[in-house]
Amino acid sequence: MMTIEDFTHFIEIYGADPNRWPIDSNKSIKGFLLDNTSAKKVLAEYQELEQRMDSYGVPEFRGLEQKVLKQALPPQRSSLLAQLLNWIIPKEASNKQLWRPAVAACLPLMFGIVLGNYYSFGIDTVIDEYDYWEGEFAFLALSDYSEGMINE
Amino acid sequence: MTDEELMQAICNGDQDAYQTVVKQHLKSISHYAFRILDDQRETEDITQEAFLKLWINAEKWQPEKAKLSTWLHRITHNLCIDYLRKHRNIQTQENVEEENEKRTDWRDSHADGEEERLQELRLKTAVNSLPENQRSALMLCHYSGFSNKEAAVIMNISVKALESAIARAKRSLRKQLSDANSAQSEEKA
């Protein structure tokens, strides 16, 4: 249930112009206003206040547009990625700067080589000789040679 | 051209696009700055700086987060607040002198019977006496026509805090103006 305090707070927040009221509360506010003299009085007071507020004049800024447009524009600030891309592939590319894309292309390759040299990533390429023969002997011991000897 | 297209062109260094944006937003930006600073010269400086920042940082605008006008007002708001904070002491001294001038004007206008001018002067004095955040909230929502949500984004505060600031500002204005009117009625009587 809306009270006159709720209504006043609503008018303070959203203003006295019904066009600026939120659509979802528009109906309930207008309904409350319909037969409430105090609410109508509050609304009229705030409408008067807002009308007075509209009298706050602003001087004319002659020549400001020209001042803004004529000021020297400094270089634009771009993101780190854009700066990096611009360094690798400069907009005004010349043959002297060809080493930059070449270096950029070689860097991942070199990085891969270095990384591959230091880390095995779980792939064990070195076979432990002792462990290998140990296993072989164990398998040989399981073979039954007696069957072959009987047949002979 | 849409705002996105204009800003993309500005990112590519297109000065014609920059000119279009300046023409579109100059009035609202200068008016907002003036209502916060209440000084014509400073307003011009801040407006120039705001558009310069737009040019330099064009790439930082994110259309999915805020409209161009909201972003530009945020830049202007921050510049105005920085200015007020830096020059607070000077401003206070100037304010005292200004207030004296205003009082003299007030008496003159009163003597001439210029009721409208008097009302405007009272309103300006009342608005300028509001705390910084209340004044900004009022300016953005009432004069610049931003929604409460957009104004909250510009001021970098929550919607609740913004709504509280507007409510306080209006209550304070209402009280100050009605007190001034009562004083005037008593004087007449």
CSV table of C-alpha atoms in Angstrom, one decimal:
chain,number,residue,atom,x,y,z
A,1,MET,CA,0.0,0.0,0.0
A,2,MET,CA,1.5,3.3,-1.1
A,3,THR,CA,1.8,6.1,1.5
A,4,ILE,CA,2.2,9.9,0.9
A,5,GLU,CA,5.8,9.5,2.0
A,6,ASP,CA,6.4,6.8,-0.7
A,7,PHE,CA,4.8,9.0,-3.3
A,8,THR,CA,6.9,12.1,-2.3
A,9,HIS,CA,10.1,10.0,-2.5
A,10,PHE,CA,9.0,8.7,-5.9
A,11,ILE,CA,8.5,12.2,-7.2
A,12,GLU,CA,11.8,13.3,-5.8
A,13,ILE,CA,13.6,10.5,-7.5
A,14,TYR,CA,11.9,10.4,-10.9
A,15,GLY,CA,10.6,14.0,-11.1
A,16,ALA,CA,7.2,15.5,-11.5
A,17,ASP,CA,6.9,14.8,-15.2
A,18,PRO,CA,4.8,11.6,-15.7
A,19,ASN,CA,6.7,11.0,-19.0
A,20,ARG,CA,9.8,10.2,-17.0
A,21,TRP,CA,8.2,7.8,-14.6
A,22,PRO,CA,9.1,4.1,-15.0
A,23,ILE,CA,6.5,2.2,-16.9
A,24,ASP,CA,6.0,-0.5,-14.3
A,25,SER,CA,5.1,2.0,-11.5
A,26,ASN,CA,3.3,4.5,-13.7
A,27,LYS,CA,-0.2,2.9,-13.3
A,28,SER,CA,0.0,2.6,-9.5
A,29,ILE,CA,1.3,6.2,-9.1
A,30,LYS,CA,-1.5,7.6,-11.3
A,31,GLY,CA,-4.0,5.5,-9.4
A,32,PHE,CA,-2.7,6.9,-6.1
A,33,LEU,CA,-2.9,10.4,-7.5
A,34,LEU,CA,-6.5,10.0,-8.7
A,35,ASP,CA,-8.3,10.7,-5.4
A,36,ASN,CA,-5.6,11.9,-3.1
A,37,THR,CA,-5.5,15.6,-2.5
A,38,SER,CA,-2.2,15.6,-0.6
A,39,ALA,CA,-0.5,13.7,-3.4
A,40,LYS,CA,-1.9,16.2,-5.9
A,41,LYS,CA,-0.5,19.0,-3.8
A,42,VAL,CA,2.9,17.4,-3.5
A,43,LEU,CA,3.0,16.8,-7.3
A,44,ALA,CA,2.0,20.5,-7.9
A,45,GLU,CA,4.8,21.7,-5.6
A,46,TYR,CA,7.4,19.6,-7.3
A,47,GLN,CA,6.1,20.6,-10.8
A,48,GLU,CA,6.5,24.3,-9.7
A,49,LEU,CA,10.0,23.5,-8.4
A,50,GLU,CA,11.0,21.9,-11.7
A,51,GLN,CA,9.6,24.8,-13.6
A,52,ARG,CA,11.8,27.1,-11.6
A,53,MET,CA,14.7,24.9,-12.1
A,54,ASP,CA,14.3,25.2,-15.8
A,55,SER,CA,14.9,28.9,-15.5
A,56,TYR,CA,18.6,28.1,-14.8
A,57,GLY,CA,20.1,29.7,-17.9
A,58,VAL,CA,23.4,28.8,-19.6
A,59,PRO,CA,25.3,31.5,-21.5
A,60,GLU,CA,26.0,31.1,-25.1
A,61,PHE,CA,29.5,29.8,-25.8
A,62,ARG,CA,30.4,31.8,-28.9
A,63,GLY,CA,33.4,30.4,-30.8
A,64,LEU,CA,33.7,27.3,-28.5
A,65,GLU,CA,33.1,24.9,-31.4
A,66,GLN,CA,35.9,26.5,-33.4
A,67,LYS,CA,38.2,26.4,-30.4
A,68,VAL,CA,37.5,22.7,-29.9
A,69,LEU,CA,37.9,21.9,-33.5
A,70,LYS,CA,41.1,24.0,-34.0
A,71,GLN,CA,43.0,22.6,-31.1
A,72,ALA,CA,46.0,20.5,-32.1
A,73,LEU,CA,45.1,16.8,-31.9
A,74,PRO,CA,47.8,14.7,-30.2
A,75,PRO,CA,48.5,11.1,-31.3
A,76,GLN,CA,45.9,8.6,-30.2
A,77,ARG,CA,46.4,6.2,-27.4
A,78,SER,CA,45.9,2.6,-28.6
A,79,SER,CA,45.8,-0.7,-26.7
A,80,LEU,CA,49.0,-2.7,-26.1
A,81,LEU,CA,48.0,-5.3,-28.7
A,82,ALA,CA,47.4,-2.6,-31.3
A,83,GLN,CA,50.7,-1.0,-30.5
A,84,LEU,CA,52.5,-4.4,-30.9
A,85,LEU,CA,50.7,-5.1,-34.2
A,86,ASN,CA,51.6,-1.7,-35.4
A,87,TRP,CA,55.3,-2.3,-34.5
A,88,ILE,CA,55.3,-5.7,-36.3
A,89,ILE,CA,53.5,-4.5,-39.4
A,90,PRO,CA,53.9,-0.7,-39.6
A,91,LYS,CA,51.2,1.2,-41.5
A,92,GLU,CA,53.9,2.8,-43.7
A,93,ALA,CA,55.9,-0.3,-44.3
A,94,SER,CA,59.4,-0.1,-45.9
A,95,ASN,CA,61.9,-2.7,-46.9
A,96,LYS,CA,64.1,-1.7,-44.0
A,97,GLN,CA,61.4,-2.9,-41.5
A,98,LEU,CA,60.9,-6.4,-43.1
A,99,TRP,CA,63.0,-7.9,-40.3
A,100,ARG,CA,60.2,-7.2,-37.8
A,101,PRO,CA,57.6,-9.6,-39.3
A,102,ALA,CA,60.4,-12.1,-39.9
A,103,VAL,CA,61.5,-12.0,-36.2
A,104,ALA,CA,57.8,-12.2,-35.2
A,105,ALA,CA,57.4,-15.3,-37.3
A,106,CYS,CA,60.7,-16.9,-36.1
A,107,LEU,CA,60.1,-16.3,-32.4
A,108,PRO,CA,57.4,-19.0,-31.8
A,109,LEU,CA,59.6,-21.5,-33.7
A,110,MET,CA,62.7,-20.7,-31.5
A,111,PHE,CA,60.6,-20.7,-28.4
A,112,GLY,CA,59.3,-24.2,-29.4
A,113,ILE,CA,62.8,-25.5,-30.0
A,114,VAL,CA,64.1,-24.2,-26.6
A,115,LEU,CA,61.1,-25.6,-24.8
A,116,GLY,CA,61.4,-28.9,-26.5
A,117,ASN,CA,65.0,-29.1,-25.6
A,118,TYR,CA,64.4,-28.6,-21.9
A,119,TYR,CA,61.1,-30.4,-21.3
A,120,SER,CA,60.1,-33.9,-22.2
A,121,PHE,CA,56.3,-33.4,-21.6
A,122,GLY,CA,56.0,-36.9,-20.2
A,123,ILE,CA,57.5,-38.6,-23.3
A,124,ASP,CA,60.4,-40.8,-22.0
A,125,THR,CA,62.8,-41.2,-25.0
A,126,VAL,CA,65.7,-42.6,-23.0
A,127,ILE,CA,65.4,-46.4,-22.3
A,128,ASP,CA,66.9,-47.6,-19.2
A,129,GLU,CA,69.1,-50.6,-20.4
A,130,TYR,CA,69.0,-52.5,-17.1
A,131,ASP,CA,65.3,-52.3,-16.7
A,132,TYR,CA,64.8,-53.4,-20.3
A,133,TRP,CA,66.9,-56.7,-20.0
A,134,GLU,CA,65.4,-57.4,-16.6
A,135,GLY,CA,62.0,-57.6,-18.2
A,136,GLU,CA,63.3,-59.7,-21.1
A,137,PHE,CA,64.8,-62.3,-18.7
A,138,ALA,CA,61.6,-62.4,-16.7
A,139,PHE,CA,59.6,-63.3,-19.9
A,140,LEU,CA,62.1,-65.9,-20.9
A,141,ALA,CA,61.8,-67.6,-17.5
A,142,LEU,CA,58.1,-68.1,-18.1
A,143,SER,CA,58.6,-70.0,-21.4
A,144,ASP,CA,58.2,-73.8,-21.1
A,145,TYR,CA,61.0,-75.4,-22.9
A,146,SER,CA,60.3,-78.9,-21.7
A,147,GLU,CA,57.5,-79.5,-24.3
A,148,GLY,CA,59.9,-78.9,-27.1
A,149,MET,CA,62.4,-81.4,-25.6
A,150,ILE,CA,59.8,-84.2,-25.3
A,151,ASN,CA,58.8,-83.9,-29.0
A,152,GLU,CA,62.4,-84.2,-30.1
B,1,MET,CA,26.6,7.2,-39.4
B,2,THR,CA,26.1,5.5,-36.1
B,3,ASP,CA,28.1,6.3,-33.0
B,4,GLU,CA,30.0,3.0,-33.4
B,5,GLU,CA,31.0,3.9,-37.0
B,6,LEU,CA,32.0,7.4,-36.0
B,7,MET,CA,34.1,6.2,-33.2
B,8,GLN,CA,35.7,3.6,-35.4
B,9,ALA,CA,36.6,6.3,-37.9
B,10,ILE,CA,38.0,8.4,-35.1
B,11,CYS,CA,40.2,5.4,-34.0
B,12,ASN,CA,41.5,5.4,-37.6
B,13,GLY,CA,42.4,9.1,-37.2
B,14,ASP,CA,39.5,10.5,-39.2
B,15,GLN,CA,39.2,14.2,-38.3
B,16,ASP,CA,35.8,14.6,-40.1
B,17,ALA,CA,34.3,12.0,-37.9
B,18,TYR,CA,35.7,13.8,-34.9
B,19,GLN,CA,34.2,17.0,-36.1
B,20,THR,CA,30.8,15.4,-36.4
B,21,VAL,CA,31.0,14.0,-32.9
B,22,VAL,CA,32.0,17.5,-31.6
B,23,LYS,CA,29.1,19.1,-33.3
B,24,GLN,CA,26.7,16.5,-32.0
B,25,HIS,CA,27.7,16.7,-28.3
B,26,LEU,CA,29.3,20.1,-27.8
B,27,LYS,CA,26.1,21.8,-26.5
B,28,SER,CA,25.2,19.1,-23.9
B,29,ILE,CA,28.8,18.8,-22.7
B,30,SER,CA,29.4,22.5,-22.3
B,31,HIS,CA,26.0,23.0,-20.6
B,32,TYR,CA,26.7,20.2,-18.2
B,33,ALA,CA,30.2,21.6,-17.4
B,34,PHE,CA,28.8,25.1,-16.9
B,35,ARG,CA,26.1,23.9,-14.5
B,36,ILE,CA,28.8,22.1,-12.4
B,37,LEU,CA,31.5,24.8,-12.5
B,38,ASP,CA,29.4,27.9,-12.9
B,39,ASP,CA,32.2,29.6,-14.7
B,40,GLN,CA,32.3,30.4,-18.4
B,41,ARG,CA,36.1,30.3,-18.9
B,42,GLU,CA,36.6,27.1,-17.0
B,43,THR,CA,33.7,25.5,-18.8
B,44,GLU,CA,35.4,26.2,-22.1
B,45,ASP,CA,38.7,24.7,-20.9
B,46,ILE,CA,37.0,21.6,-19.6
B,47,THR,CA,34.9,21.2,-22.8
B,48,GLN,CA,38.1,21.4,-24.9
B,49,GLU,CA,39.9,18.9,-22.7
B,50,ALA,CA,36.9,16.5,-22.7
B,51,PHE,CA,36.9,16.3,-26.5
B,52,LEU,CA,40.7,16.0,-26.5
B,53,LYS,CA,40.3,13.0,-24.2
B,54,LEU,CA,37.7,11.6,-26.5
B,55,TRP,CA,40.2,11.8,-29.4
B,56,ILE,CA,43.1,10.3,-27.5
B,57,ASN,CA,41.1,7.5,-25.9
B,58,ALA,CA,38.6,6.7,-28.6
B,59,GLU,CA,39.7,3.1,-28.7
B,60,LYS,CA,38.7,2.7,-25.0
B,61,TRP,CA,35.0,3.4,-25.6
B,62,GLN,CA,33.0,0.1,-25.3
B,63,PRO,CA,29.6,0.6,-27.0
B,64,GLU,CA,28.1,-2.5,-25.3
B,65,LYS,CA,28.8,-0.9,-21.9
B,66,ALA,CA,27.7,2.7,-22.4
B,67,LYS,CA,26.3,5.1,-25.0
B,68,LEU,CA,28.7,7.6,-26.5
B,69,SER,CA,26.9,10.5,-24.7
B,70,THR,CA,27.1,8.7,-21.4
B,71,TRP,CA,30.8,8.0,-21.8
B,72,LEU,CA,31.5,11.6,-22.9
B,73,HIS,CA,29.6,12.9,-19.9
B,74,ARG,CA,31.6,10.7,-17.7
B,75,ILE,CA,34.8,12.1,-19.0
B,76,THR,CA,33.4,15.6,-18.5
B,77,HIS,CA,32.1,14.8,-15.0
B,78,ASN,CA,35.5,13.5,-13.9
B,79,LEU,CA,37.3,16.5,-15.3
B,80,CYS,CA,34.9,18.9,-13.5
B,81,ILE,CA,35.3,17.0,-10.2
B,82,ASP,CA,39.1,16.9,-10.6
B,83,TYR,CA,39.0,20.7,-11.3
B,84,LEU,CA,36.8,21.5,-8.3
B,85,ARG,CA,38.9,19.4,-6.0
B,86,LYS,CA,42.2,20.9,-7.2
B,87,HIS,CA,40.9,24.5,-7.0
B,88,ARG,CA,38.7,24.1,-3.9
B,89,ASN,CA,40.6,26.7,-1.9
B,90,ILE,CA,40.8,29.2,-4.7
B,91,GLN,CA,37.2,28.4,-5.5
B,92,THR,CA,36.1,29.2,-1.9
B,93,GLN,CA,37.8,32.5,-2.0
B,94,GLU,CA,36.3,33.3,-5.4
B,95,ASN,CA,32.9,32.1,-4.1
B,96,VAL,CA,33.0,34.6,-1.3
B,97,GLU,CA,33.6,37.5,-3.7
B,98,GLU,CA,31.1,36.1,-6.2
B,99,GLU,CA,28.5,35.8,-3.4
B,100,ASN,CA,29.0,39.4,-2.5
B,101,GLU,CA,28.6,40.4,-6.1
B,102,LYS,CA,25.5,38.3,-6.4
B,103,ARG,CA,24.0,39.9,-3.3
B,104,THR,CA,24.6,43.3,-4.8
B,105,ASP,CA,22.9,42.1,-8.0
B,106,TRP,CA,20.1,40.6,-6.0
B,107,ARG,CA,19.4,44.0,-4.3
B,108,ASP,CA,19.7,45.9,-7.6
B,109,SER,CA,17.3,43.5,-9.3
B,110,HIS,CA,15.0,43.6,-6.3
B,111,ALA,CA,15.0,47.4,-6.5
B,112,ASP,CA,14.3,47.3,-10.2
B,113,GLY,CA,11.5,44.8,-9.7
B,114,GLU,CA,13.0,42.2,-12.0
B,115,GLU,CA,11.2,39.3,-10.4
B,116,GLU,CA,12.4,36.7,-13.0
B,117,ARG,CA,16.1,37.6,-12.6
B,118,LEU,CA,15.8,37.5,-8.9
B,119,GLN,CA,14.2,34.1,-9.0
B,120,GLU,CA,17.0,32.8,-11.3
B,121,LEU,CA,19.6,34.2,-9.0
B,122,ARG,CA,18.1,32.6,-6.0
B,123,LEU,CA,17.9,29.3,-7.8
B,124,LYS,CA,21.5,29.5,-8.9
B,125,THR,CA,22.6,30.3,-5.4
B,126,ALA,CA,20.6,27.4,-4.0
B,127,VAL,CA,21.9,25.0,-6.7
B,128,ASN,CA,25.5,26.1,-6.1
B,129,SER,CA,25.2,25.6,-2.4
B,130,LEU,CA,24.4,21.9,-2.9
B,131,PRO,CA,27.1,19.3,-2.3
B,132,GLU,CA,29.1,18.2,-5.4
B,133,ASN,CA,27.4,14.8,-5.7
B,134,GLN,CA,23.8,16.2,-5.3
B,135,ARG,CA,24.5,18.9,-7.8
B,136,SER,CA,25.9,16.5,-10.4
B,137,ALA,CA,23.0,14.0,-9.9
B,138,LEU,CA,20.4,16.8,-10.3
B,139,MET,CA,22.2,18.2,-13.4
B,140,LEU,CA,22.4,14.8,-15.1
B,141,CYS,CA,18.9,13.7,-14.4
B,142,HIS,CA,17.0,17.0,-14.6
B,143,TYR,CA,18.9,19.1,-17.1
B,144,SER,CA,20.8,16.6,-19.3
B,145,GLY,CA,17.8,14.2,-19.3
B,146,PHE,CA,19.7,11.0,-18.4
B,147,SER,CA,17.9,8.1,-16.7
B,148,ASN,CA,18.8,7.4,-13.1
B,149,LYS,CA,20.8,4.3,-14.3
B,150,GLU,CA,22.8,6.3,-16.9
B,151,ALA,CA,23.5,9.1,-14.4
B,152,ALA,CA,24.7,6.5,-11.9
B,153,VAL,CA,27.2,5.1,-14.5
B,154,ILE,CA,28.4,8.7,-15.3
B,155,MET,CA,29.0,9.4,-11.6
B,156,ASN,CA,30.4,5.9,-10.9
B,157,ILE,CA,28.0,5.3,-8.0
B,158,SER,CA,25.1,2.9,-7.4
B,159,VAL,CA,21.6,3.7,-8.6
B,160,LYS,CA,20.5,3.7,-4.9
B,161,ALA,CA,23.2,6.3,-4.0
B,162,LEU,CA,22.2,8.4,-7.0
B,163,GLU,CA,18.5,8.3,-6.1
B,164,SER,CA,19.3,9.3,-2.6
B,165,ALA,CA,21.4,12.2,-3.9
B,166,ILE,CA,18.6,13.5,-6.2
B,167,ALA,CA,16.0,13.2,-3.4
B,168,ARG,CA,18.2,15.2,-1.0
B,169,ALA,CA,19.0,17.8,-3.6
B,170,LYS,CA,15.4,18.4,-4.4
B,171,ARG,CA,14.3,18.5,-0.8
B,172,SER,CA,17.1,21.0,-0.1
B,173,LEU,CA,16.3,23.2,-3.1
B,174,ARG,CA,12.6,23.2,-2.2
B,175,LYS,CA,13.4,24.3,1.3
B,176,GLN,CA,15.9,27.0,0.3
B,177,LEU,CA,13.6,28.4,-2.3
B,178,SER,CA,10.5,28.4,0.0
B,179,ASP,CA,12.6,30.0,2.8
B,180,ALA,CA,13.8,32.7,0.4
B,181,ASN,CA,10.2,33.3,-0.8
B,182,SER,CA,8.9,33.6,2.8
B,183,ALA,CA,11.7,36.1,3.6
B,184,GLN,CA,10.8,38.2,0.5
B,185,SER,CA,7.1,38.2,1.6
B,186,GLU,CA,8.0,39.3,5.1
B,187,GLU,CA,10.2,42.1,3.6
B,188,LYS,CA,7.3,43.3,1.4
B,189,ALA,CA,4.9,43.2,4.4
